[in-house]
Coordinates of C-alpha atoms and ligand atoms in Angstrom, one line a residue:
M1 CA -0.2 0.1 0.3
T2 CA 1.5 3.6 -0.5
A3 CA 1.1 7.0 1.1
A4 CA -1.5 8.0 -1.7
S5 CA -3.6 5.2 -0.9
S6 CA -4.6 5.6 2.9
A7 CA -5.9 8.4 5.0
P8 CA -3.2 10.4 6.4
R9 CA -1.7 9.1 9.6
P10 CA -0.6 12.3 12.1
R11 CA 1.4 11.6 15.0
R12 CA 3.0 13.7 18.3
F13 CA 6.1 13.0 18.9
A14 CA 7.3 14.0 22.7
A15 CA 10.5 13.8 25.1
N16 CA 9.9 10.3 26.6
G17 CA 13.4 9.9 28.3
S18 CA 16.7 9.2 27.2
L19 CA 17.4 6.5 24.5
R20 CA 19.4 3.6 25.6
G21 CA 20.0 0.1 23.9
A22 CA 21.3 -1.4 21.0
I23 CA 19.5 -1.7 17.2
D24 CA 19.9 -2.5 13.7
V25 CA 19.0 -0.6 11.0
P26 CA 17.7 -2.1 7.6
G27 CA 19.8 -2.3 4.5
D28 CA 20.8 0.3 2.8
K29 CA 17.5 1.7 0.2
S30 CA 20.1 2.8 -2.9
I31 CA 22.1 -0.4 -3.1
S32 CA 18.9 -2.8 -2.2
H33 CA 17.2 -0.9 -5.6
R34 CA 20.6 -1.9 -7.4
A35 CA 20.6 -5.1 -6.3
L36 CA 17.1 -5.7 -7.7
M37 CA 18.1 -4.4 -11.0
L38 CA 21.2 -6.2 -11.6
S39 CA 20.2 -9.5 -10.6
A40 CA 17.2 -9.2 -12.4
L41 CA 19.5 -8.5 -15.3
A42 CA 22.1 -11.4 -14.9
V43 CA 21.6 -14.8 -16.3
G44 CA 20.6 -17.3 -13.6
E45 CA 19.5 -17.1 -9.4
S46 CA 20.7 -14.4 -7.5
R47 CA 20.6 -13.9 -3.8
V48 CA 20.0 -10.9 -1.8
I49 CA 20.1 -11.4 1.6
G50 CA 18.9 -8.1 4.1
L51 CA 16.8 -6.3 1.2
L52 CA 15.2 -3.3 2.4
E53 CA 11.5 -3.9 2.2
G54 CA 10.6 -0.2 2.2
E55 CA 7.8 0.7 -0.4
D56 CA 10.5 2.6 -2.5
V57 CA 12.2 -0.9 -3.0
L58 CA 9.0 -2.5 -3.5
S59 CA 8.5 -0.2 -6.2
T60 CA 11.5 -1.5 -8.3
A61 CA 11.0 -5.2 -7.6
A62 CA 7.3 -4.8 -9.3
A63 CA 9.2 -3.0 -11.8
M64 CA 11.7 -5.5 -12.8
R65 CA 8.6 -8.7 -12.2
A66 CA 6.9 -6.2 -14.6
M67 CA 9.3 -6.7 -17.3
G68 CA 10.2 -10.4 -16.9
A69 CA 12.5 -11.1 -14.0
Q70 CA 10.8 -13.6 -11.4
I71 CA 11.6 -12.0 -7.9
E72 CA 10.4 -13.8 -4.5
R73 CA 10.9 -13.4 -1.1
Q74 CA 12.1 -16.4 1.0
T75 CA 10.6 -17.0 4.5
G76 CA 13.4 -16.0 6.6
G77 CA 13.8 -13.1 4.7
E78 CA 16.5 -13.7 2.0
W79 CA 15.3 -12.4 -1.7
R80 CA 15.8 -14.9 -4.8
I81 CA 16.0 -13.2 -8.2
H82 CA 16.4 -14.8 -12.0
G83 CA 17.4 -12.2 -14.1
V84 CA 16.2 -12.3 -17.8
G85 CA 19.9 -11.3 -19.0
I86 CA 20.7 -7.7 -20.6
G87 CA 18.7 -7.3 -23.7
G88 CA 16.1 -9.5 -21.9
L89 CA 13.5 -7.3 -20.6
L90 CA 10.0 -7.3 -21.4
Q91 CA 7.5 -4.7 -22.4
P92 CA 5.2 -3.9 -19.3
E93 CA 1.4 -4.2 -19.9
A94 CA 0.9 -1.8 -17.3
A95 CA 2.1 1.7 -16.1
L96 CA 4.9 1.4 -13.9
D97 CA 3.5 2.7 -10.5
M98 CA 7.5 4.1 -9.0
G99 CA 5.4 5.6 -5.4
N100 CA 7.4 7.9 -4.1
S101 CA 10.8 6.9 -5.2
G102 CA 13.0 8.8 -7.6
T103 CA 15.5 6.3 -7.5
S104 CA 13.3 3.6 -8.8
T105 CA 12.2 6.2 -11.5
R106 CA 15.4 7.5 -12.9
L107 CA 17.2 4.5 -12.6
L108 CA 14.7 1.9 -14.8
M109 CA 14.5 4.8 -17.2
G110 CA 18.0 4.1 -17.7
L111 CA 17.5 0.4 -18.0
V112 CA 14.3 0.9 -20.4
A113 CA 16.3 3.8 -22.5
S114 CA 18.3 0.6 -24.4
H115 CA 15.7 -2.2 -24.3
G116 CA 13.6 -2.3 -27.8
I117 CA 10.3 -1.6 -25.4
T118 CA 8.2 1.0 -24.2
A119 CA 7.4 1.7 -20.4
C120 CA 5.0 4.3 -18.8
F121 CA 6.3 5.7 -15.6
I122 CA 3.7 7.2 -13.1
G123 CA 4.1 8.4 -9.6
D124 CA 2.7 10.1 -6.4
A125 CA 2.5 13.6 -6.0
S126 CA 5.4 14.3 -4.6
L127 CA 7.5 12.1 -7.2
S128 CA 5.1 13.9 -10.0
R129 CA 6.4 17.3 -9.3
R130 CA 10.2 16.0 -9.5
P131 CA 12.2 16.7 -12.4
M132 CA 13.3 14.2 -14.9
G133 CA 14.2 16.6 -17.7
R134 CA 18.1 15.8 -15.9
V135 CA 17.7 12.0 -17.0
I136 CA 15.4 12.6 -20.2
E137 CA 18.5 14.9 -21.9
P138 CA 21.2 12.1 -21.6
L139 CA 18.7 9.2 -22.5
S140 CA 17.5 10.9 -25.3
A141 CA 21.0 11.7 -26.5
M142 CA 21.5 7.8 -26.4
G143 CA 18.5 7.3 -28.6
A144 CA 15.6 6.8 -26.1
A145 CA 12.4 8.7 -27.0
F146 CA 10.3 10.7 -24.2
T147 CA 6.6 12.0 -23.9
A148 CA 6.9 13.6 -20.5
S149 CA 4.2 15.9 -18.8
P150 CA 5.1 19.4 -18.7
G151 CA 6.0 20.1 -14.7
A152 CA 6.6 23.9 -13.3
N153 CA 9.5 25.9 -14.4
T154 CA 9.8 24.1 -17.7
S155 CA 10.8 21.0 -16.1
Q156 CA 9.6 17.4 -17.4
T157 CA 7.9 15.4 -15.1
L158 CA 5.8 12.1 -14.3
P159 CA 3.6 10.9 -16.3
L160 CA 6.0 9.6 -18.9
M161 CA 6.2 7.6 -22.0
L162 CA 9.6 6.1 -22.6
R163 CA 10.5 4.1 -26.1
G164 CA 13.7 2.7 -25.4
A165 CA 16.4 2.2 -28.5
A166 CA 17.9 -0.8 -29.3
P167 CA 20.1 -0.6 -30.3
A168 CA 20.9 2.7 -28.6
V169 CA 24.1 4.9 -29.3
P170 CA 27.0 5.3 -26.8
I171 CA 27.6 8.6 -25.2
E172 CA 30.2 10.5 -23.6
Y173 CA 28.2 12.1 -20.6
R174 CA 29.6 15.2 -18.2
L175 CA 27.5 15.6 -15.5
P176 CA 25.8 18.7 -15.3
V177 CA 24.7 18.3 -11.7
A178 CA 26.1 15.9 -9.0
S179 CA 23.6 13.3 -9.1
A180 CA 24.5 9.4 -8.1
Q181 CA 20.9 8.6 -9.9
V182 CA 21.6 10.7 -13.1
K183 CA 25.1 8.9 -13.6
S184 CA 23.4 5.4 -12.5
A185 CA 20.5 5.8 -15.2
V186 CA 23.2 6.6 -18.1
L187 CA 25.6 3.6 -16.6
L188 CA 22.7 0.9 -16.6
A189 CA 21.2 2.3 -20.1
G190 CA 24.9 1.6 -21.4
L191 CA 25.1 -1.8 -20.1
N192 CA 22.7 -2.7 -23.2
T193 CA 24.6 -0.1 -25.4
P194 CA 27.0 -1.6 -28.0
G195 CA 30.6 0.1 -27.4
I196 CA 31.4 1.9 -24.5
T197 CA 29.4 4.5 -22.7
T198 CA 31.4 7.0 -20.4
V199 CA 30.1 9.4 -17.7
I200 CA 32.5 12.6 -16.8
E201 CA 31.5 13.3 -12.7
P202 CA 33.3 16.2 -11.6
I203 CA 32.2 15.9 -8.6
A204 CA 31.9 12.5 -6.8
T205 CA 28.7 11.1 -5.7
R206 CA 27.7 7.5 -4.3
D207 CA 29.7 5.1 -6.1
H208 CA 26.9 2.0 -5.4
S209 CA 26.7 1.3 -9.1
E210 CA 30.3 1.5 -10.0
R211 CA 30.9 -0.8 -7.2
M212 CA 27.8 -3.3 -7.7
L213 CA 28.5 -3.4 -11.5
A214 CA 31.8 -4.5 -11.3
G215 CA 30.5 -7.2 -8.8
F216 CA 28.2 -9.0 -11.4
G217 CA 30.9 -8.8 -14.1
A218 CA 30.4 -5.8 -16.1
E219 CA 33.5 -4.3 -18.0
L220 CA 33.8 -0.8 -15.8
T221 CA 36.8 1.5 -15.3
V222 CA 36.6 4.4 -13.1
E223 CA 40.1 6.6 -13.3
Q224 CA 40.3 10.1 -12.2
E225 CA 40.8 12.2 -15.1
G226 CA 41.7 16.5 -14.7
G227 CA 40.5 16.6 -11.4
A228 CA 37.3 14.6 -12.2
R229 CA 36.3 10.8 -11.8
V230 CA 35.6 9.1 -15.6
I231 CA 33.7 5.9 -15.4
R232 CA 33.8 3.7 -18.7
I233 CA 31.4 0.5 -18.8
R234 CA 31.4 -1.9 -22.2
G235 CA 28.0 -2.5 -23.3
E236 CA 26.1 -6.1 -24.0
A237 CA 28.0 -7.3 -21.0
E238 CA 26.8 -10.5 -19.4
L239 CA 25.9 -10.2 -15.9
R240 CA 26.9 -13.5 -13.7
P241 CA 24.3 -13.8 -10.7
Q242 CA 25.7 -13.0 -7.2
T243 CA 24.9 -13.4 -3.6
I244 CA 24.9 -10.0 -2.3
V245 CA 24.7 -8.8 1.3
V246 CA 23.2 -5.4 2.2
P247 CA 24.5 -3.6 4.6
G248 CA 22.8 -1.0 6.9
D249 CA 21.1 2.6 5.8
P250 CA 23.4 5.3 7.1
S251 CA 20.9 7.5 5.8
S252 CA 18.4 5.7 8.4
A253 CA 21.1 5.3 11.0
A254 CA 21.6 9.5 10.9
F255 CA 18.0 9.8 12.8
F256 CA 19.2 7.7 15.6
I257 CA 22.5 9.4 15.7
V258 CA 21.0 12.8 15.8
A259 CA 19.0 11.5 18.5
A260 CA 21.1 9.9 20.7
L261 CA 23.2 12.9 20.7
I262 CA 20.2 15.3 21.8
V263 CA 18.2 13.5 24.1
P264 CA 20.1 13.8 27.4
G265 CA 21.5 10.8 29.0
S266 CA 21.2 8.9 25.7
D267 CA 23.8 6.2 24.7
V268 CA 22.7 4.2 21.7
T269 CA 25.0 1.6 19.6
I270 CA 23.9 1.5 15.8
R271 CA 24.8 -2.2 14.0
N272 CA 26.0 -2.8 10.9
V273 CA 26.2 0.9 9.8
G274 CA 27.2 1.4 6.1
L275 CA 30.4 4.0 5.9
N276 CA 30.9 4.1 2.1
P277 CA 33.0 7.5 2.3
T278 CA 31.0 8.6 -0.4
R279 CA 27.9 8.4 2.1
A280 CA 29.2 9.1 5.6
G281 CA 29.8 12.9 5.3
L282 CA 27.4 13.5 8.3
I283 CA 29.4 11.4 10.6
G284 CA 32.2 13.9 10.3
V285 CA 30.2 16.9 10.7
L286 CA 28.6 15.9 13.8
K287 CA 31.8 14.6 15.2
D288 CA 33.2 18.2 14.3
M289 CA 30.3 19.2 16.0
G290 CA 31.4 17.7 19.3
G291 CA 29.3 14.6 18.7
S292 CA 30.4 11.7 20.5
I293 CA 30.4 8.8 17.8
E294 CA 32.5 5.9 18.1
F295 CA 33.5 3.2 15.6
L296 CA 33.4 -0.3 16.9
A297 CA 34.2 -3.8 15.2
A298 CA 35.0 -1.9 11.7
R299 CA 34.4 -4.8 9.2
E300 CA 33.4 -5.4 5.3
V301 CA 30.2 -6.1 4.1
G302 CA 29.2 -6.9 1.1
G303 CA 32.2 -5.1 -0.3
E304 CA 31.0 -1.9 1.6
P305 CA 32.7 -0.7 4.6
V306 CA 30.7 -0.9 7.6
A307 CA 30.7 -0.6 11.4
D308 CA 28.6 -0.3 14.8
L309 CA 28.7 3.0 16.0
R310 CA 28.6 3.8 19.4
V311 CA 26.5 7.5 20.2
Q312 CA 26.3 8.8 23.7
H313 CA 24.4 12.6 24.2
S314 CA 26.7 15.3 23.4
A315 CA 26.9 19.1 23.8
L316 CA 26.9 20.0 20.2
R317 CA 28.6 23.2 19.2
G318 CA 27.4 25.1 15.7
I319 CA 29.7 25.3 12.5
A320 CA 29.7 26.3 8.9
V321 CA 29.5 23.2 7.4
D322 CA 31.6 22.6 3.9
P323 CA 29.9 22.8 1.0
A324 CA 32.2 20.4 -0.9
L325 CA 30.3 17.7 1.8
A326 CA 27.2 18.1 0.4
P327 CA 26.8 15.1 -2.1
S328 CA 28.3 12.9 0.8
M329 CA 25.3 13.5 3.1
I330 CA 22.4 15.0 0.8
D331 CA 19.9 12.8 2.5
E332 CA 21.0 13.8 5.9
F333 CA 20.6 17.8 5.8
P334 CA 16.8 17.4 7.1
V335 CA 17.9 15.7 10.4
L336 CA 21.5 17.6 10.5
F337 CA 19.5 20.9 10.5
V338 CA 17.4 19.5 14.0
A339 CA 21.3 18.6 15.3
A340 CA 21.9 22.5 14.6
A341 CA 18.7 23.8 16.0
L342 CA 19.7 21.8 19.4
A343 CA 23.3 22.8 19.4
S344 CA 25.2 25.6 20.7
G345 CA 25.8 28.9 18.3
T346 CA 25.2 28.7 14.7
T347 CA 25.0 26.4 12.1
T348 CA 25.4 27.4 8.5
T349 CA 24.9 25.4 5.0
T350 CA 25.3 26.5 2.1
G351 CA 25.4 24.8 -1.6
L352 CA 22.3 22.8 -1.1
D353 CA 20.0 24.0 -4.1
E354 CA 19.4 19.8 -4.9
L355 CA 17.8 19.8 -1.5
R356 CA 14.7 21.8 -3.2
V357 CA 14.0 18.9 -5.9
K358 CA 14.2 16.0 -3.3
E359 CA 10.9 14.2 -1.9
S360 CA 9.8 17.8 -0.8
D361 CA 11.5 21.1 -1.4
R362 CA 13.5 20.3 2.1
L363 CA 15.0 23.8 2.6
A364 CA 11.7 25.4 2.6
A365 CA 9.8 22.4 4.4
M366 CA 12.7 22.1 7.4
C367 CA 12.7 25.7 7.8
A368 CA 8.9 26.1 8.7
A369 CA 9.0 23.2 10.4
L370 CA 11.7 24.0 12.9
T371 CA 10.4 27.7 13.2
L372 CA 6.8 26.0 14.1
A373 CA 8.6 23.7 16.4
G374 CA 10.1 26.9 18.4
A375 CA 13.6 27.2 16.5
R376 CA 15.5 30.3 14.9
V377 CA 16.4 29.5 11.4
T378 CA 17.0 31.5 8.3
E379 CA 16.1 30.3 4.7
T380 CA 18.4 31.6 1.9
A381 CA 18.1 30.1 -1.6
D382 CA 20.9 27.5 -1.0
G383 CA 20.7 26.5 2.6
L384 CA 19.7 27.3 6.1
I385 CA 21.4 29.5 8.7
I386 CA 20.1 27.8 12.1
E387 CA 21.1 29.5 15.4
G388 CA 20.9 26.3 17.9
S389 CA 19.2 26.6 21.5
G390 CA 22.3 25.7 23.0
G391 CA 20.9 21.9 24.2
E392 CA 17.6 23.6 25.4
P393 CA 14.8 21.4 24.5
L394 CA 12.9 23.7 22.0
Q395 CA 9.2 24.3 22.6
G396 CA 7.9 22.0 20.4
T397 CA 4.8 23.1 18.4
P398 CA 1.7 24.6 19.9
E399 CA -1.1 22.7 20.8
G400 CA -3.4 21.3 18.0
T401 CA -0.6 22.3 14.8
K402 CA 1.4 19.7 13.0
V403 CA 4.2 20.1 11.0
A404 CA 4.0 19.5 7.0
T405 CA 5.6 16.6 5.9
H406 CA 4.8 17.1 1.9
L407 CA 5.0 13.4 1.6
D408 CA 8.9 13.5 2.1
H409 CA 9.6 10.4 4.9
R410 CA 13.0 12.3 5.8
I411 CA 10.9 15.5 7.0
A412 CA 8.7 13.1 9.0
M413 CA 11.7 11.3 10.9
S414 CA 13.7 14.3 11.4
M415 CA 11.0 15.6 13.2
A416 CA 10.2 13.2 15.1
V417 CA 13.8 13.3 16.5
A418 CA 13.0 17.1 17.0
G419 CA 10.1 16.3 19.2
L420 CA 12.3 13.7 21.3
A421 CA 14.0 16.8 22.5
S422 CA 11.2 19.1 22.8
R423 CA 8.9 20.6 25.8
D424 CA 5.6 20.4 24.1
G425 CA 6.3 17.4 21.3
V426 CA 6.2 18.0 17.9
G427 CA 2.9 17.1 15.6
I428 CA 3.9 15.6 12.3
D429 CA 0.9 16.1 9.9
D430 CA 1.1 12.4 7.9
C431 CA 3.5 9.6 9.0
R432 CA 2.8 7.1 6.1
P433 CA 6.0 8.0 3.8
I434 CA 7.9 7.0 6.8
A435 CA 7.3 3.4 4.9
T436 CA 9.1 4.4 2.0
S437 CA 12.5 3.9 3.5
F438 CA 12.4 3.2 6.9
P439 CA 9.1 0.7 8.0
V440 CA 10.9 -0.3 11.3
F441 CA 11.6 3.3 12.5
E442 CA 8.8 4.1 15.2
A443 CA 9.3 0.5 16.7
L444 CA 12.9 1.3 16.9
L445 CA 12.2 4.2 18.4
A446 CA 9.7 2.8 20.9
Q447 CA 12.4 0.5 21.6
L448 CA 15.0 2.5 22.6
A449 CA 12.9 4.7 24.7
G450 CA 11.6 1.6 26.5
A451 CA 15.0 0.2 27.5
Ligands
S3P501 C1 20.3 8.3 -4.4 C2 20.8 9.8 -5.1 C3 20.4 10.7 -4.4 C4 19.9 10.4 -3.4 C5 18.8 9.5 -2.9 C6 19.4 8.3 -3.4 C7 20.3 6.9 -5.6 O1 19.8 11.4 -5.3 O2 19.1 11.7 -2.6 O3 18.0 9.2 -2.0 O4 20.3 5.7 -4.9 O5 21.4 7.1 -6.2 P1 20.3 12.5 -6.3 O6 21.2 11.8 -7.4 O7 19.4 13.1 -7.2 O8 21.2 13.0 -6.0

């Protein structure tokens, strides 16, 4: 069931003592999407252990099934996928419903673009506002044809119809925006394109696609050239089925890291957190703010660095966040803003234009939400400036008022965390979107509060 198909679920989150104990966060969302897509293109049976069973990833699974892959969950939670082979995707009979998931949409557009099939992509109200021109542009250059809906500000949006090219044309594409989704869309299109498809990435973004494509046996190279990352993939490859163990999602862990830092008396261990350097920016920033975060049992899981994190309540100091770190913590800014609201002094963030085109406009949404909860926040064109409370709890939202989450899971979870460090609690208009990425968030919160 997607958020759009049921009634809103409002909830008030209030202070409830310290958070204590140990939790496991579910599998990484980015890696889970890619594990399903590449397994569905391999010849033979792949196994995925620790797949995130959130709505976004289930949208990817449903789409890959609609294009011919067999995907089944075993009792015990392991997933088995029989792939169709590169070039073997079938034309879906109905529109592919991407729900709230931008990653499913953009990466699958890449896959369809180099297959001789036509697919219609639809999504919820949030996804239908998000810009698709950023993937339509390179995929059109590869030969795919699009009919998109006209969005606001001359952007192209869902619903859209995509007719793939067979064969597609290899391109060399320099990313105009730091986006792992755009990079991955072009690389995935390159999988079924004769010759070599090249993506030039002036600013590094999460590299899960590159790691996993190489793991499945694709011919892929990554080189540093003139200060940029240059990724080349040879098409018409054959992918070999794999067993993938998905590490815990650092973007989900982020909510509990910040919660433990700002709720007095807290001492929380979060097990199995993925620490790929292209994702781990938040941890360094929180440590620079004075956060006590210890790495325990550092190891490798599924080709990704992982550790258990012990986080204790800390007096945080505001800082100026280096905009160069943005790609490595792009999904973590909403909850960083909450940490900043409880710090002493001013936190300044810049270079965050991309936050305006996520599941919501996260700069506007967090400015409004934190302000309603009593924080002192100024919105600029490309960031927020936050005057922290110096560790004093926020007032919370006035009785009967609720922050607007705009169908954005990360706004809902960030403001839930803010509620834990407030006098009166924080009302949230709708908690349904939490299920897109972190269905057990509220259960884990209850577990730590009761421990
Ligand atoms: C993702 C890339 C990021 C991120 C999203 C997941 C991915 O989006 O915000 O949650 O899995 O590739 P952009 O590529 O738009 O920055």
